[in-house]
Coordinates of N, CA and C in Angstrom, one line a residue:
M1 N 0.4 9.2 -8.4 CA 0.1 9.1 -9.8 C 0.7 7.9 -10.4
R2 N 1.9 7.5 -9.9 CA 2.6 6.3 -10.5 C 1.7 5.1 -10.3
L3 N 1.1 5.0 -9.2 CA 0.2 3.8 -8.9 C -1.0 3.8 -9.9
V4 N -1.6 4.9 -10.1 CA -2.7 5.0 -11.1 C -2.2 4.6 -12.5
A5 N -1.1 5.1 -12.8 CA -0.6 4.9 -14.2 C -0.2 3.5 -14.4
N6 N 0.0 2.7 -13.3 CA 0.4 1.3 -13.5 C -0.6 0.3 -13.0
H7 N -1.9 0.8 -12.9 CA -2.9 -0.1 -12.5 C -3.2 -1.2 -13.5
S8 N -4.0 -2.2 -13.1 CA -4.3 -3.4 -14.0 C -4.5 -3.0 -15.4
F9 N -3.8 -3.6 -16.3 CA -4.0 -3.4 -17.8 C -3.6 -2.1 -18.3
A10 N -3.0 -1.2 -17.5 CA -2.7 0.2 -18.0 C -1.6 0.1 -19.0
Q11 N -0.6 -0.8 -18.8 CA 0.5 -0.9 -19.7 C 0.0 -1.4 -21.1
L12 N -0.9 -2.4 -21.0 CA -1.4 -3.0 -22.3 C -2.2 -1.9 -23.1
E13 N -3.0 -1.2 -22.3 CA -3.8 -0.1 -23.0 C -2.9 0.9 -23.6
A14 N -1.9 1.3 -22.9 CA -1.0 2.3 -23.4 C -0.3 1.8 -24.7
E15 N 0.1 0.6 -24.6 CA 0.8 0.0 -25.8 C -0.2 0.0 -27.0
E16 N -1.4 -0.4 -26.8 CA -2.4 -0.5 -27.9 C -2.7 0.9 -28.5
R17 N -2.6 2.0 -27.6 CA -2.8 3.3 -28.1 C -1.6 4.0 -28.6
G18 N -0.4 3.3 -28.6 CA 0.8 3.9 -29.1 C 1.4 4.8 -28.1
L19 N 1.1 4.7 -26.8 CA 1.6 5.6 -25.7 C 2.5 4.9 -24.7
R20 N 2.9 3.7 -25.0 CA 3.7 2.9 -24.0 C 5.0 3.7 -23.6
E21 N 5.7 4.2 -24.6 CA 7.0 4.9 -24.3 C 6.7 6.1 -23.5
C22 N 5.7 6.8 -23.8 CA 5.4 8.0 -23.0 C 5.0 7.6 -21.5
L23 N 4.3 6.6 -21.4 CA 3.9 6.1 -20.0 C 5.1 5.7 -19.3
D24 N 6.0 4.9 -19.9 CA 7.2 4.4 -19.3 C 8.1 5.5 -18.9
V25 N 8.2 6.6 -19.6 CA 9.1 7.7 -19.3 C 8.5 8.5 -18.2
E26 N 7.2 8.8 -18.3 CA 6.6 9.7 -17.3 C 6.3 8.9 -16.0
F27 N 5.9 7.7 -16.1 CA 5.6 6.9 -14.9 C 6.2 5.5 -15.0
P28 N 7.5 5.3 -14.7 CA 8.2 4.1 -14.8 C 7.4 2.9 -14.1
L29 N 7.6 1.7 -14.6 CA 7.0 0.5 -14.0 C 7.4 0.5 -12.5
L30 N 6.5 -0.1 -11.8 CA 6.8 -0.3 -10.4 C 7.8 -1.5 -10.3
D31 N 8.8 -1.4 -9.5 CA 9.8 -2.4 -9.4 C 9.7 -3.2 -8.1
E32 N 8.6 -3.1 -7.4 CA 8.4 -3.8 -6.2 C 7.2 -4.8 -6.4
P33 N 7.5 -6.1 -6.6 CA 6.5 -7.1 -6.9 C 5.4 -7.1 -5.9
L34 N 5.6 -7.0 -4.6 CA 4.5 -7.0 -3.6 C 3.6 -5.8 -3.8
L35 N 4.2 -4.7 -4.1 CA 3.3 -3.5 -4.3 C 2.5 -3.7 -5.6
V36 N 3.1 -4.2 -6.6 CA 2.3 -4.5 -7.9 C 1.2 -5.5 -7.6
D37 N 1.5 -6.5 -6.8 CA 0.4 -7.5 -6.5 C -0.7 -6.9 -5.7
A38 N -0.3 -6.0 -4.7 CA -1.3 -5.3 -3.9 C -2.2 -4.4 -4.8
L39 N -1.5 -3.7 -5.7 CA -2.3 -2.8 -6.6 C -3.3 -3.5 -7.5
V40 N -2.8 -4.6 -8.1 CA -3.7 -5.4 -8.9 C -4.9 -6.0 -8.1
Y41 N -4.6 -6.5 -6.9 CA -5.6 -7.0 -6.1 C -6.6 -6.0 -5.7
C42 N -6.2 -4.8 -5.3 CA -7.1 -3.7 -5.0 C -7.9 -3.3 -6.2
D43 N -7.3 -3.2 -7.3 CA -8.0 -2.7 -8.5 C -9.0 -3.7 -8.9
M44 N -8.7 -5.0 -8.8 CA -9.7 -6.0 -9.3 C -10.7 -6.5 -8.3
T45 N -10.6 -6.0 -7.0 CA -11.6 -6.3 -6.0 C -12.4 -5.1 -5.5
T46 N -12.3 -4.0 -6.2 CA -13.0 -2.8 -5.8 C -13.6 -2.2 -7.0
T47 N -14.9 -1.7 -6.8 CA -15.6 -1.1 -7.9 C -15.1 0.4 -8.1
P48 N -15.5 1.0 -9.2 CA -15.1 2.4 -9.3 C -15.7 3.3 -8.2
D49 N -16.7 2.8 -7.5 CA -17.3 3.6 -6.4 C -16.7 3.2 -5.1
G50 N -15.7 2.3 -5.1 CA -15.0 2.0 -3.8 C -15.6 0.8 -3.1
E51 N -16.6 0.2 -3.7 CA -17.3 -0.9 -3.0 C -16.5 -2.2 -3.3
R52 N -16.6 -3.2 -2.3 CA -16.0 -4.5 -2.6 C -16.7 -5.3 -3.7
T53 N -15.9 -6.0 -4.4 CA -16.5 -6.9 -5.4 C -15.5 -8.1 -5.7
T54 N -15.9 -9.0 -6.5 CA -15.1 -10.1 -6.8 C -14.3 -9.8 -8.1
A55 N -13.3 -10.5 -8.4 CA -12.5 -10.2 -9.6 C -13.4 -10.5 -10.9
E56 N -14.3 -11.5 -10.8 CA -15.1 -11.8 -11.9 C -16.1 -10.7 -12.1
E57 N -16.7 -10.2 -11.0 CA -17.7 -9.1 -11.2 C -17.0 -7.8 -11.7
R58 N -15.7 -7.6 -11.2 CA -15.0 -6.4 -11.7 C -14.7 -6.5 -13.2
V59 N -14.3 -7.6 -13.7 CA -14.1 -7.8 -15.1 C -15.4 -7.6 -15.9
A60 N -16.5 -8.1 -15.4 CA -17.8 -7.9 -16.0 C -18.1 -6.5 -16.0
E61 N -17.9 -5.7 -15.0 CA -18.2 -4.3 -14.9 C -17.3 -3.5 -15.9
I62 N -16.1 -3.9 -16.0 CA -15.2 -3.2 -17.0 C -15.7 -3.4 -18.4
V63 N -16.0 -4.7 -18.7 CA -16.5 -5.0 -20.1 C -17.8 -4.3 -20.3
G64 N -18.7 -4.3 -19.3 CA -20.0 -3.7 -19.5 C -19.8 -2.1 -19.7
R65 N -18.9 -1.5 -19.0 CA -18.7 -0.1 -19.1 C -18.1 0.3 -20.4
Y66 N -17.1 -0.4 -20.9 CA -16.3 0.0 -22.1 C -16.7 -0.8 -23.3
G67 N -17.3 -2.0 -23.2 CA -17.8 -2.7 -24.3 C -16.8 -3.8 -24.7
D68 N -17.3 -4.8 -25.5 CA -16.5 -6.0 -25.8 C -15.3 -5.6 -26.7
D69 N -15.4 -4.6 -27.5 CA -14.4 -4.2 -28.5 C -13.4 -3.2 -28.0
S70 N -13.5 -2.8 -26.7 CA -12.7 -1.8 -26.2 C -11.3 -2.2 -26.0
L71 N -10.3 -1.3 -26.0 CA -8.9 -1.6 -25.7 C -8.7 -2.0 -24.3
V72 N -9.6 -1.6 -23.4 CA -9.5 -1.9 -22.0 C -10.2 -3.1 -21.6
N73 N -10.7 -3.9 -22.5 CA -11.4 -5.2 -22.2 C -10.4 -6.2 -21.7
P74 N -10.4 -6.5 -20.4 CA -9.4 -7.5 -19.9 C -9.5 -8.9 -20.4
L75 N -10.6 -9.2 -21.0 CA -10.8 -10.5 -21.6 C -10.1 -10.6 -22.9
E76 N -9.7 -9.5 -23.5 CA -9.0 -9.5 -24.8 C -7.5 -9.3 -24.6
A77 N -7.1 -9.1 -23.4 CA -5.6 -8.8 -23.1 C -4.8 -10.0 -23.4

């Protein structure tokens, strides 16, 4: 669960929703830089269905799914 709670942009979204403190208490930040890098890489190069994708396509998929004005829009982070 800690990996899911710390996936790409999760901390920013939690902060925007006023839930950062709750997230930090329940699922502390990962303190292993290589693990964080691996997590972000996997998140940004895999579709929600588990297919391979590029980071550019993944960002477009996120924006398309949530919309331009969404808190989870990585282009607004």
